[in-house]
Structure formats: C-alpha cells, structure tokens
Amino acid sequence: MLTKRVIPCLDIRDGRIVKGTSFANLRDSGDPVERASLYEAQGADELVVLDVSATSEGREVALHTVKAIRRAISIPMTVGGGVRNVAHAQALLEAGADKVGVNSAAVQRPRLLTEISERMGAQCVVLAIDAARRGDVWEVMTRSGTNRTGIDAVEWARRAVAAGAGEILLTSIDQDGRGNGYDLGLIRVVASEVSVSIIASGGASMAAHMVEGFDAGADAVLAASIFHDGVTSVGELKYELAAAGVPMRMMEVAR
Amino acid sequence: MVSIVQTGVANTASVAAAFERCGASVSKAETGEAVERAANLVLPGVGTFGAGMESLREAGLVDALRARIEAGRPTLAICLGMQLLCASSEESPGVDGLGVVEARVELLSRPARPRFGWNRVVPEAERGVIDEGFAYYANSFGVRERPAGWACAMSNLESPFVGAMQRGPVVACQFHPELSGPWGLDLLKRWIRAGVVAC
C-alpha cells in the first residue's frame, strides 16, 4: 500500500524562500538548501520547488538553485515556475528535478502537457491548478493568481489528464496562506473526476486539516508556511497524521 | 566509479547526485564499450518500455548490457531499467526487452496511471543488498511473478509485485533508490560493496 505523502513547498524568489497570503505580500522565509535538507531529515516524502515570480516576470526558474537543492537531498523533487516548453522541462530534469510542474503555459497551450509527457513520461508531469471559488464552481487562475481565465477548474483537470498530466497539484487561491483548512469541495470534485493523484494545497495549518484533505480524496498534502514558520515540523505532523490513522512512511525504519 | 547509462530522458541528475552523496565518483556510459567496461553500471530509465528499448538499440547498448548481466557484473537497473531487463511488457506489445530476466511486465492497477509514493519493501531472502524499509515508487507497470534465480523483495499495490530483485551484484529495483532518502542511499552503498566483493 502506498502511504499518503506530506510535501513541503519552497516558494523561491531570487534564490530565497518567500511566502505570502493568496500569492501576494511575500516575505523572506530562509535559504532553500538548508530548508530542503531539514525537511528531508524530518521525513518529508517529497519536495516541491516553485519559482513564484518566474511566470509573472516572464523568465524561467533558476537552475542553479535546483542543482544546489538536488546535491543536498535524495527525495523526489518537483520543480515549476515559468515552464513553457519541452527544452525547459528537460533542463530542469538535468538540473536534478524528478518531475516538472506546469501551470500557466499549459492553460494557454494544453498540448505542452502532451509534449512533455510523450518525451519524459506522464510520471514527470505535474499540472498545477490555481483555483478560485466562484459560488459552486472554481475558476482557473494563471500567472501566480493574477489572471482570470474563465476556465472551469474541474473541466480543465479532466482535459489536462487526457492530455498527459500524471499528477495534479491543486491549490485553492482563496485558502492559500490563511491556515483555516483546504477548500475541501474543490478537492472532492476534482478527485472524483480524474484518476491521477491529487496533491492538496492552500490553507492547511494543522494535522486535522490534512486528515480532512485525505478524506476528501487527496493522495498528498502540500504545505509551506506552517513548516517555514515553525508552527510544526514535518516529523511532528506525520506523527500526528499516523496517530489519526493515515498511512505514513515513518522514519524509524531508516538505518 | 559508477557509470550511468545515458538513455536521454531519465532523471540521471538525481541518480548521479545520490551516488555522489554516497562518496562514489560518477561518469556517463554512452557507448557499448563503456557499458562493457564499467566497474559499476547503472541503467536508469523513465518513460515507456518501447521508447526505452528503442533508445538502447539506437545507442547500440543492447548486446553489451545483456553480456554484462549474464556475466554477473555489478549492474543496478532502476524503475523502467528493471522492466527493460525482462522479456516483454504489456505497455509496449510486440517489443522485445533485454530478456535477461524471464518475466513479463504487467499493468499493476487499472486504470493505467502513474502511482506515486512510498511503499514498504520486504525482502524474502536473507539480507543482501535489499533491506526492509520504505521506498519511493513512480510507476504504472511492474513484475508480479518472481523470476527464477533471483532473490526478490516484494511490495504490495492492491496485490504483491516484485519491488526489487538481486542475483549476486546484479540488482534491479522497481522503486527509485536514489529518491528513497537515507534508506535508499544505504542500498546504493551496499550495491557498490557487493560489486567489490564479487570482482
């Protein structure tokens, strides 16, 4: 049986970790390599690294940061931010990413998912969806949450999986950084529509929120602020999740 | 020295970084000659079975890989690399694998999709290179039946499948030891030591 995964997220800007609320008001949260090593030692199951300013500033994620993190850790790493073509995805894998996160560019040109998936396999393609609630439905937002697309998030998830996405990183923009839990309705509806793994993101600040996310259909949970700010550690959180009956990889087997 | 077969699309940077963290020096194996000569050879791989075999064929590595595995020289096959050792795969009907392992690769759970995550690995034989612990997997396909002549370690995804197998210093892992944290690094170190003992 696969365990559920806890994934710290490093939002990077200019080689430093930043974190804000609903993708704005970014503040410095430390050195990415130190944080990555710490989280691996605490039992992080994977790491997600996003260059939060890459797309809105029209550039690609810094490869040297990816390389430095890869030298320090031996757990899976997904890297995203401004990925627009196969060559860029390839460059990220060569720098040490295991999966590539794609967001805005795939919304503009869904075939990008197919191109990366055909070249590197669907297991390399993580589609990031930033969704904002509009009553009973969710709208896909791009460019770090600044651009409305008018596209229904559930419909986009379905099309993206058909196009080659192997996993979905599903972020609620409304809940992001607020610490009062995931948008469970969003997780439920997307998980029921697609067969690929869902990584729940945006709003969790405690184990109870994550249990809710798993119950809603997520295979993995992503969090940033609670780890960066020392609200909890990855290890403590996984211990609490295991105690709540969620299957977890615990570190006691490591020798 | 650990030589990594360059298949074009694998996550070779992660594999190289993991061996470097184990204290090994790393090089690329891009020709049949390099594959034959390598003291320790790693066959990584992501993508489909058919594309993987095609890239080995195009690079002229098929005979050299078969020869060193048949001869029991230190070789580590990872993920798709393990599947390529087998005779055939449900993923790419009609494509012959390297055939050094008498096994057929099957879809492990339906619908076909990559299954990501950590799963427990339990060795069936006494302690070899493969220890008990949690390993990171990212696969849709795998080997269900234990191939004759190999010491297997099993994992379970709806039903049991071969997580890894060993025959002397030849080890094949369906999981990614290079991404399996300290447990995975220990496995890589034991594989390097197994090669030293065998040579």
Tab-separated table of C-alpha atoms in Angstrom:
chain	number	residue	atom	x	y	z
A	1	MET	CA	0.000	0.000	0.000
A	2	LEU	CA	1.245	3.452	-0.843
A	3	THR	CA	1.475	5.781	2.117
A	4	LYS	CA	-0.015	9.259	1.983
A	5	ARG	CA	2.584	11.938	1.335
A	6	VAL	CA	3.496	15.144	3.146
A	7	ILE	CA	5.187	17.615	0.814
A	8	PRO	CA	6.784	20.859	1.970
A	9	CYS	CA	6.747	23.558	-0.686
A	10	LEU	CA	9.559	26.029	-1.195
A	11	ASP	CA	8.379	29.146	-2.992
A	12	ILE	CA	11.553	30.671	-4.332
A	13	ARG	CA	12.291	34.180	-5.462
A	14	ASP	CA	15.847	35.313	-6.240
A	15	GLY	CA	17.303	32.246	-4.532
A	16	ARG	CA	15.415	32.740	-1.234
A	17	ILE	CA	12.248	31.157	0.145
A	18	VAL	CA	9.288	33.525	0.274
A	19	LYS	CA	5.727	33.053	1.445
A	20	GLY	CA	2.689	35.257	1.349
A	21	THR	CA	-1.068	35.160	1.536
A	22	SER	CA	-3.166	34.307	-1.528
A	23	PHE	CA	0.062	34.584	-3.566
A	24	ALA	CA	0.802	38.195	-2.546
A	25	ASN	CA	2.641	40.032	0.280
A	26	LEU	CA	5.697	37.790	0.001
A	27	ARG	CA	8.095	37.659	2.954
A	28	ASP	CA	11.517	36.017	3.332
A	29	SER	CA	11.494	32.540	4.910
A	30	GLY	CA	15.074	31.366	4.521
A	31	ASP	CA	17.652	29.510	2.477
A	32	PRO	CA	16.213	26.812	0.193
A	33	VAL	CA	19.084	24.310	0.518
A	34	GLU	CA	19.091	24.450	4.338
A	35	ARG	CA	15.318	24.115	4.430
A	36	ALA	CA	15.284	21.238	1.926
A	37	SER	CA	17.860	19.294	3.988
A	38	LEU	CA	15.991	19.960	7.212
A	39	TYR	CA	12.676	18.808	5.758
A	40	GLU	CA	14.228	15.651	4.304
A	41	ALA	CA	15.730	14.815	7.704
A	42	GLN	CA	12.327	15.395	9.334
A	43	GLY	CA	10.742	12.856	6.981
A	44	ALA	CA	9.372	14.919	4.082
A	45	ASP	CA	8.121	12.492	1.421
A	46	GLU	CA	8.849	14.841	-1.472
A	47	LEU	CA	9.692	18.440	-2.088
A	48	VAL	CA	8.035	20.953	-4.385
A	49	VAL	CA	10.045	23.955	-5.507
A	50	LEU	CA	8.196	26.780	-7.237
A	51	ASP	CA	9.685	29.944	-8.614
A	52	VAL	CA	6.751	32.155	-7.733
A	53	SER	CA	7.879	35.106	-9.781
A	54	ALA	CA	9.066	33.228	-12.884
A	55	THR	CA	5.888	33.443	-14.951
A	56	SER	CA	4.781	36.900	-13.917
A	57	GLU	CA	8.264	38.200	-14.696
A	58	GLY	CA	8.444	36.199	-17.933
A	59	ARG	CA	11.515	34.104	-17.106
A	60	GLU	CA	12.486	30.558	-16.194
A	61	VAL	CA	13.176	29.130	-12.754
A	62	ALA	CA	16.789	29.438	-11.595
A	63	LEU	CA	18.580	26.186	-12.449
A	64	HIS	CA	21.435	26.768	-10.017
A	65	THR	CA	19.020	26.690	-7.078
A	66	VAL	CA	17.599	23.379	-8.336
A	67	LYS	CA	21.101	21.922	-8.664
A	68	ALA	CA	22.101	23.048	-5.180
A	69	ILE	CA	18.990	21.501	-3.625
A	70	ARG	CA	19.477	18.246	-5.553
A	71	ARG	CA	23.028	17.881	-4.261
A	72	ALA	CA	21.664	18.112	-0.713
A	73	ILE	CA	18.656	15.772	-0.778
A	74	SER	CA	17.676	12.300	-2.017
A	75	ILE	CA	13.887	12.503	-2.073
A	76	PRO	CA	11.734	13.338	-5.113
A	77	MET	CA	11.679	16.955	-6.215
A	78	THR	CA	9.098	18.643	-8.410
A	79	VAL	CA	10.151	21.975	-9.876
A	80	GLY	CA	7.855	24.503	-11.500
A	81	GLY	CA	7.638	28.125	-12.441
A	82	GLY	CA	7.521	29.531	-15.944
A	83	VAL	CA	7.853	26.156	-17.719
A	84	ARG	CA	6.821	26.822	-21.317
A	85	ASN	CA	8.386	24.093	-23.462
A	86	VAL	CA	9.978	20.646	-23.535
A	87	ALA	CA	13.507	22.060	-23.647
A	88	HIS	CA	12.925	23.884	-20.387
A	89	ALA	CA	11.397	20.785	-18.790
A	90	GLN	CA	14.440	18.800	-19.926
A	91	ALA	CA	16.783	21.417	-18.441
A	92	LEU	CA	15.003	21.098	-15.092
A	93	LEU	CA	15.366	17.293	-15.113
A	94	GLU	CA	19.044	17.658	-15.983
A	95	ALA	CA	19.463	20.071	-13.068
A	96	GLY	CA	18.008	17.483	-10.678
A	97	ALA	CA	14.217	17.733	-10.816
A	98	ASP	CA	12.328	14.426	-10.983
A	99	LYS	CA	9.033	15.971	-12.042
A	100	VAL	CA	8.164	19.222	-13.726
A	101	GLY	CA	5.336	21.455	-12.569
A	102	VAL	CA	3.430	23.164	-15.345
A	103	ASN	CA	0.789	25.830	-14.853
A	104	SER	CA	0.115	28.989	-16.895
A	105	ALA	CA	1.738	27.826	-20.132
A	106	ALA	CA	-0.386	24.644	-20.188
A	107	VAL	CA	-3.560	26.684	-19.831
A	108	GLN	CA	-2.529	28.743	-22.849
A	109	ARG	CA	-1.366	25.679	-24.789
A	110	PRO	CA	-2.608	22.325	-23.371
A	111	ARG	CA	-0.523	20.418	-25.894
A	112	LEU	CA	2.519	21.290	-23.754
A	113	LEU	CA	1.359	18.552	-21.347
A	114	THR	CA	1.298	16.032	-24.191
A	115	GLU	CA	4.722	17.067	-25.455
A	116	ILE	CA	6.408	16.710	-22.053
A	117	SER	CA	4.527	13.503	-21.284
A	118	GLU	CA	5.457	11.883	-24.608
A	119	ARG	CA	9.100	12.760	-24.152
A	120	MET	CA	9.562	12.060	-20.431
A	121	GLY	CA	6.515	10.090	-19.368
A	122	ALA	CA	3.340	11.180	-17.590
A	123	GLN	CA	5.039	10.484	-14.234
A	124	CYS	CA	7.185	13.581	-14.893
A	125	VAL	CA	4.253	15.928	-15.500
A	126	VAL	CA	2.641	17.648	-12.529
A	127	LEU	CA	-0.121	20.027	-13.539
A	128	ALA	CA	-0.519	22.870	-11.074
A	129	ILE	CA	-4.025	24.279	-10.970
A	130	ASP	CA	-4.626	27.503	-9.058
A	131	ALA	CA	-8.363	27.669	-8.493
A	132	ALA	CA	-10.591	30.440	-7.157
A	133	ARG	CA	-14.100	29.711	-5.919
A	134	ARG	CA	-16.972	31.333	-7.827
A	135	GLY	CA	-20.081	30.206	-5.958
A	136	ASP	CA	-20.466	26.468	-6.623
A	137	VAL	CA	-17.685	26.233	-9.195
A	138	TRP	CA	-13.990	27.091	-9.415
A	139	GLU	CA	-12.191	29.228	-11.968
A	140	VAL	CA	-8.635	28.501	-13.150
A	141	MET	CA	-6.289	31.397	-12.413
A	142	THR	CA	-2.850	31.813	-14.008
A	143	ARG	CA	0.253	33.959	-13.666
A	144	SER	CA	0.588	33.406	-9.896
A	145	GLY	CA	-3.094	34.012	-9.355
A	146	THR	CA	-3.202	37.392	-11.081
A	147	ASN	CA	-5.003	36.380	-14.266
A	148	ARG	CA	-8.598	35.139	-14.624
A	149	THR	CA	-9.087	32.578	-17.394
A	150	GLY	CA	-12.836	31.914	-17.310
A	151	ILE	CA	-11.992	28.181	-17.447
A	152	ASP	CA	-13.750	25.744	-15.100
A	153	ALA	CA	-11.127	24.039	-12.900
A	154	VAL	CA	-12.793	20.609	-12.944
A	155	GLU	CA	-13.161	20.627	-16.715
A	156	TRP	CA	-9.519	21.720	-17.041
A	157	ALA	CA	-8.350	18.899	-14.738
A	158	ARG	CA	-10.183	16.362	-16.891
A	159	ARG	CA	-8.745	17.715	-20.153
A	160	ALA	CA	-5.247	18.009	-18.701
A	161	VAL	CA	-5.166	14.370	-17.562
A	162	ALA	CA	-6.319	13.291	-21.028
A	163	ALA	CA	-3.515	15.440	-22.474
A	164	GLY	CA	-0.818	13.786	-20.340
A	165	ALA	CA	-0.731	15.218	-16.801
A	166	GLY	CA	0.353	12.474	-14.373
A	167	GLU	CA	-0.472	14.269	-11.131
A	168	ILE	CA	-2.355	17.414	-10.113
A	169	LEU	CA	-1.169	19.988	-7.605
A	170	LEU	CA	-4.465	21.590	-6.670
A	171	THR	CA	-4.230	24.945	-4.917
A	172	SER	CA	-7.106	26.970	-3.566
A	173	ILE	CA	-6.160	30.610	-4.003
A	174	ASP	CA	-8.878	31.657	-1.561
A	175	GLN	CA	-7.453	29.486	1.227
A	176	ASP	CA	-3.726	29.864	0.456
A	177	GLY	CA	-1.692	31.054	3.443
A	178	ARG	CA	-4.756	31.562	5.666
A	179	GLY	CA	-4.352	28.463	7.804
A	180	ASN	CA	-8.015	27.596	8.202
A	181	GLY	CA	-8.067	24.438	6.109
A	182	TYR	CA	-8.202	23.305	2.493
A	183	ASP	CA	-11.074	24.059	0.127
A	184	LEU	CA	-12.472	20.529	0.586
A	185	GLY	CA	-15.202	20.957	-2.010
A	186	LEU	CA	-12.575	21.627	-4.656
A	187	ILE	CA	-10.536	18.542	-3.687
A	188	ARG	CA	-13.647	16.348	-3.616
A	189	VAL	CA	-14.914	17.353	-7.026
A	190	VAL	CA	-11.538	17.138	-8.804
A	191	ALA	CA	-10.609	13.813	-7.134
A	192	SER	CA	-13.926	12.325	-8.215
A	193	GLU	CA	-13.397	13.431	-11.827
A	194	VAL	CA	-9.819	12.289	-12.510
A	195	SER	CA	-7.869	9.117	-11.716
A	196	VAL	CA	-4.432	10.691	-11.142
A	197	SER	CA	-3.020	11.648	-7.720
A	198	ILE	CA	-4.152	14.915	-6.216
A	199	ILE	CA	-1.787	16.994	-4.084
A	200	ALA	CA	-3.939	19.256	-1.913
A	201	SER	CA	-2.592	22.732	-1.379
A	202	GLY	CA	-3.604	26.027	0.165
A	203	GLY	CA	-4.818	26.651	3.693
A	204	ALA	CA	-3.681	23.793	5.947
A	205	SER	CA	-2.170	24.702	9.294
A	206	MET	CA	-2.649	21.525	11.332
A	207	ALA	CA	-2.878	17.753	11.050
A	208	ALA	CA	-6.677	17.853	11.342
A	209	HIS	CA	-6.867	19.908	8.115
A	210	MET	CA	-4.709	17.379	6.338
A	211	VAL	CA	-6.799	14.446	7.540
A	212	GLU	CA	-9.781	16.291	6.015
A	213	GLY	CA	-7.817	16.709	2.759
A	214	PHE	CA	-7.010	12.979	2.590
A	215	ASP	CA	-10.619	12.102	3.387
A	216	ALA	CA	-11.739	14.397	0.558
A	217	GLY	CA	-9.620	12.384	-1.900
A	218	ALA	CA	-6.100	13.840	-1.809
A	219	ASP	CA	-3.115	11.451	-2.059
A	220	ALA	CA	-0.680	14.030	-0.783
A	221	VAL	CA	-0.755	17.302	1.117
A	222	LEU	CA	1.394	20.305	0.450
A	223	ALA	CA	2.187	22.998	2.977
A	224	ALA	CA	4.671	25.834	3.262
A	225	SER	CA	4.101	28.460	5.976
A	226	ILE	CA	3.492	26.030	8.838
A	227	PHE	CA	6.896	24.427	8.260
A	228	HIS	CA	8.827	27.618	7.430
A	229	ASP	CA	7.385	29.471	10.425
A	230	GLY	CA	7.994	26.560	12.800
A	231	VAL	CA	4.297	26.120	13.655
A	232	THR	CA	5.060	22.406	13.378
A	233	SER	CA	7.770	20.183	11.892
A	234	VAL	CA	7.269	17.620	9.138
A	235	GLY	CA	8.102	14.886	11.645
A	236	GLU	CA	5.605	16.044	14.283
A	237	LEU	CA	2.922	16.469	11.654
A	238	LYS	CA	3.488	12.968	10.235
A	239	TYR	CA	3.401	11.529	13.738
A	240	GLU	CA	0.024	13.194	14.322
A	241	LEU	CA	-1.293	12.021	10.955
A	242	ALA	CA	-0.162	8.446	11.668
A	243	ALA	CA	-1.829	8.635	15.082
A	244	ALA	CA	-5.024	9.745	13.311
A	245	GLY	CA	-4.884	6.556	11.217
A	246	VAL	CA	-3.396	7.973	7.987
A	247	PRO	CA	-0.828	5.572	6.446
A	248	MET	CA	2.539	7.328	6.705
A	249	ARG	CA	6.158	6.487	5.984
A	250	MET	CA	7.743	6.939	9.380
A	251	MET	CA	11.487	7.424	9.742
A	252	GLU	CA	12.090	4.712	12.352
A	253	VAL	CA	12.911	2.201	9.605
A	254	ALA	CA	15.778	4.374	8.341
A	255	ARG	CA	19.107	2.921	9.415
B	1	MET	CA	33.491	4.633	-10.232
B	2	VAL	CA	29.796	4.359	-11.037
B	3	SER	CA	28.833	4.716	-14.709
B	4	ILE	CA	25.286	5.765	-15.583
B	5	VAL	CA	23.767	4.715	-18.898
B	6	GLN	CA	22.516	7.805	-20.723
B	7	THR	CA	19.085	6.995	-22.103
B	8	GLY	CA	18.251	10.586	-22.954
B	9	VAL	CA	15.187	11.139	-20.816
B	10	ALA	CA	15.902	9.626	-17.405
B	11	ASN	CA	16.360	11.598	-14.178
B	12	THR	CA	20.093	10.893	-14.310
B	13	ALA	CA	20.929	14.041	-12.311
B	14	SER	CA	19.157	12.614	-9.258
B	15	VAL	CA	20.905	9.256	-9.730
B	16	ALA	CA	24.306	10.925	-10.043
B	17	ALA	CA	23.669	13.184	-7.033
B	18	ALA	CA	22.697	10.196	-4.875
B	19	PHE	CA	25.885	8.260	-5.732
B	20	GLU	CA	27.975	11.364	-5.094
B	21	ARG	CA	26.352	11.644	-1.668
B	22	CYS	CA	27.461	8.024	-1.106
B	23	GLY	CA	31.031	9.114	-1.831
B	24	ALA	CA	31.253	7.492	-5.276
B	25	SER	CA	32.558	9.221	-8.365
B	26	VAL	CA	30.190	9.170	-11.309
B	27	SER	CA	30.621	9.038	-15.082
B	28	LYS	CA	28.376	8.625	-18.124
B	29	ALA	CA	28.180	5.418	-20.179
B	30	GLU	CA	27.146	6.324	-23.701
B	31	THR	CA	28.655	3.546	-25.830
B	32	GLY	CA	28.616	-0.255	-25.872
B	33	GLU	CA	32.284	-0.227	-24.962
B	34	ALA	CA	31.656	1.989	-21.922
B	35	VAL	CA	28.815	-0.307	-20.834
B	36	GLU	CA	31.089	-3.353	-21.123
B	37	ARG	CA	33.995	-1.772	-19.288
B	38	ALA	CA	32.165	-0.038	-16.423
B	39	ALA	CA	33.085	-1.361	-12.978
B	40	ASN	CA	29.625	-0.479	-11.644
B	41	LEU	CA	26.888	0.265	-14.176
B	42	VAL	CA	23.507	1.882	-13.544
B	43	LEU	CA	20.650	1.512	-16.015
B	44	PRO	CA	18.107	4.180	-15.058
B	45	GLY	CA	15.048	4.961	-17.067
B	46	VAL	CA	11.753	6.756	-17.182
B	47	GLY	CA	9.148	6.766	-19.928
B	48	THR	CA	7.677	3.855	-21.847
B	49	PHE	CA	9.095	0.340	-22.352
B	50	GLY	CA	9.058	0.699	-26.143
B	51	ALA	CA	10.837	4.065	-26.135
B	52	GLY	CA	13.367	2.775	-23.591
B	53	MET	CA	14.297	-0.257	-25.726
B	54	GLU	CA	14.451	1.906	-28.829
B	55	SER	CA	16.925	4.290	-27.212
B	56	LEU	CA	19.112	1.355	-26.055
B	57	ARG	CA	19.024	-0.097	-29.572
B	58	GLU	CA	19.820	3.243	-31.231
B	59	ALA	CA	22.777	3.751	-28.889
B	60	GLY	CA	23.997	0.202	-29.629
B	61	LEU	CA	23.915	-0.852	-25.968
B	62	VAL	CA	21.686	-3.948	-26.111
B	63	ASP	CA	24.356	-6.633	-26.580
B	64	ALA	CA	26.757	-5.057	-24.093
B	65	LEU	CA	24.040	-4.829	-21.416
B	66	ARG	CA	22.962	-8.441	-21.952
B	67	ALA	CA	26.554	-9.659	-21.812
B	68	ARG	CA	27.487	-7.937	-18.549
B	69	ILE	CA	24.292	-9.001	-16.776
B	70	GLU	CA	24.651	-12.620	-17.969
B	71	ALA	CA	28.256	-12.497	-16.734
B	72	GLY	CA	27.066	-11.254	-13.323
B	73	ARG	CA	28.971	-7.974	-13.416
B	74	PRO	CA	27.852	-5.212	-10.993
B	75	THR	CA	24.761	-3.644	-12.528
B	76	LEU	CA	21.876	-1.711	-10.990
B	77	ALA	CA	18.682	-1.268	-13.022
B	78	ILE	CA	16.180	1.307	-11.768
B	79	CYS	CA	12.430	1.627	-12.466
B	80	LEU	CA	12.000	1.322	-16.243
B	81	GLY	CA	15.563	-0.045	-16.243
B	82	MET	CA	14.351	-3.089	-14.256
B	83	GLN	CA	11.461	-3.567	-16.683
B	84	LEU	CA	13.838	-3.430	-19.672
B	85	LEU	CA	15.706	-6.476	-18.263
B	86	CYS	CA	12.522	-8.512	-18.757
B	87	ALA	CA	11.296	-10.341	-21.851
B	88	SER	CA	8.309	-8.144	-22.700
B	89	SER	CA	5.834	-5.611	-21.352
B	90	GLU	CA	2.097	-5.139	-21.528
B	91	GLU	CA	2.916	-1.437	-22.037
B	92	SER	CA	4.510	-1.971	-25.470
B	93	PRO	CA	3.158	-5.188	-27.058
B	94	GLY	CA	5.461	-6.746	-29.641
B	95	VAL	CA	8.612	-5.061	-28.306
B	96	ASP	CA	11.318	-7.441	-27.042
B	97	GLY	CA	13.085	-6.453	-23.826
B	98	LEU	CA	16.672	-7.392	-22.994
B	99	GLY	CA	15.305	-10.756	-21.860
B	100	VAL	CA	17.940	-11.423	-19.202
B	101	VAL	CA	15.120	-11.863	-16.673
B	102	GLU	CA	12.431	-14.392	-17.521
B	103	ALA	CA	9.462	-12.239	-16.677
B	104	ARG	CA	6.700	-10.231	-18.271
B	105	VAL	CA	5.924	-6.688	-17.165
B	106	GLU	CA	2.248	-6.037	-16.426
B	107	LEU	CA	-0.026	-3.144	-15.558
B	108	LEU	CA	-0.254	-3.219	-11.750
B	109	SER	CA	-3.579	-1.465	-11.272
B	110	ARG	CA	-6.312	-0.134	-13.517
B	111	PRO	CA	-6.841	2.418	-14.936
B	112	ALA	CA	-3.299	2.932	-16.251
B	113	ARG	CA	-1.774	5.910	-14.466
B	114	PRO	CA	1.444	6.644	-12.614
B	115	ARG	CA	1.172	5.559	-8.980
B	116	PHE	CA	3.385	7.792	-6.850
B	117	GLY	CA	4.532	7.282	-3.341
B	118	TRP	CA	6.299	5.336	-0.662
B	119	ASN	CA	5.646	1.653	-0.206
B	120	ARG	CA	7.097	-0.948	2.132
B	121	VAL	CA	9.677	-3.317	0.640
B	122	VAL	CA	10.090	-6.733	2.272
B	123	PRO	CA	12.972	-8.991	1.184
B	124	GLU	CA	12.199	-12.705	1.020
B	125	ALA	CA	15.758	-13.949	1.221
B	126	GLU	CA	18.331	-13.355	3.936
B	127	ARG	CA	19.923	-9.978	3.961
B	128	GLY	CA	21.502	-8.967	0.677
B	129	VAL	CA	21.688	-5.572	-0.950
B	130	ILE	CA	17.959	-5.029	-0.496
B	131	ASP	CA	16.919	-4.287	3.069
B	132	GLU	CA	13.444	-3.888	4.534
B	133	GLY	CA	12.112	-0.351	4.524
B	134	PHE	CA	10.123	2.265	2.650
B	135	ALA	CA	10.970	3.000	-0.985
B	136	TYR	CA	9.723	5.674	-3.364
B	137	TYR	CA	7.878	4.413	-6.428
B	138	ALA	CA	6.602	6.223	-9.543
B	139	ASN	CA	5.274	3.550	-11.869
B	140	SER	CA	2.190	2.097	-13.532
B	141	PHE	CA	3.727	-1.221	-14.589
B	142	GLY	CA	5.710	-3.878	-12.802
B	143	VAL	CA	6.577	-7.581	-12.447
B	144	ARG	CA	4.134	-9.726	-10.468
B	145	GLU	CA	5.728	-13.182	-10.666
B	146	ARG	CA	9.057	-13.843	-9.010
B	147	PRO	CA	11.597	-14.664	-11.736
B	148	ALA	CA	13.534	-17.909	-11.247
B	149	GLY	CA	17.076	-17.460	-9.978
B	150	TRP	CA	16.555	-14.032	-8.418
B	151	ALA	CA	16.191	-13.182	-4.719
B	152	CYS	CA	13.137	-10.961	-4.581
B	153	ALA	CA	11.877	-8.243	-2.264
B	154	MET	CA	8.146	-7.686	-2.518
B	155	SER	CA	5.841	-4.680	-2.255
B	156	ASN	CA	2.079	-4.571	-2.381
B	157	LEU	CA	-0.184	-2.385	-4.516
B	158	GLU	CA	-3.620	-3.995	-4.471
B	159	SER	CA	-1.643	-7.244	-4.966
B	160	PRO	CA	2.015	-8.220	-4.441
B	161	PHE	CA	4.646	-7.317	-7.014
B	162	VAL	CA	8.437	-7.509	-7.217
B	163	GLY	CA	9.835	-4.344	-5.636
B	164	ALA	CA	13.422	-5.355	-6.249
B	165	MET	CA	15.467	-8.426	-7.098
B	166	GLN	CA	19.075	-9.452	-6.789
B	167	ARG	CA	21.364	-12.031	-8.383
B	168	GLY	CA	24.866	-11.509	-6.987
B	169	PRO	CA	25.964	-7.951	-7.768
B	170	VAL	CA	23.148	-7.504	-10.299
B	171	VAL	CA	20.269	-5.645	-8.644
B	172	ALA	CA	17.060	-4.385	-10.193
B	173	CYS	CA	14.677	-2.034	-8.361
B	174	GLN	CA	11.195	-1.086	-9.483
B	175	PHE	CA	11.426	1.752	-6.971
B	176	HIS	CA	13.854	4.669	-7.071
B	177	PRO	CA	16.641	4.043	-4.525
B	178	GLU	CA	18.139	7.417	-5.467
B	179	LEU	CA	14.937	9.105	-4.227
B	180	SER	CA	14.307	6.881	-1.212
B	181	GLY	CA	16.069	9.014	1.382
B	182	PRO	CA	18.752	7.582	3.731
B	183	TRP	CA	17.345	4.046	3.276
B	184	GLY	CA	17.893	4.327	-0.481
B	185	LEU	CA	21.410	5.699	-0.096
B	186	ASP	CA	22.275	2.730	2.161
B	187	LEU	CA	21.031	0.380	-0.570
B	188	LEU	CA	23.279	2.116	-3.138
B	189	LYS	CA	26.267	1.764	-0.803
B	190	ARG	CA	25.582	-1.952	-0.253
B	191	TRP	CA	25.310	-2.466	-4.024
B	192	ILE	CA	28.709	-0.834	-4.555
B	193	ARG	CA	30.178	-3.072	-1.818
B	194	ALA	CA	28.554	-6.176	-3.344
B	195	GLY	CA	30.349	-5.352	-6.599
B	196	VAL	CA	33.696	-5.014	-4.859
B	197	VAL	CA	33.242	-8.402	-3.195
B	198	ALA	CA	32.194	-10.061	-6.478
B	199	CYS	CA	35.085	-8.743	-8.579
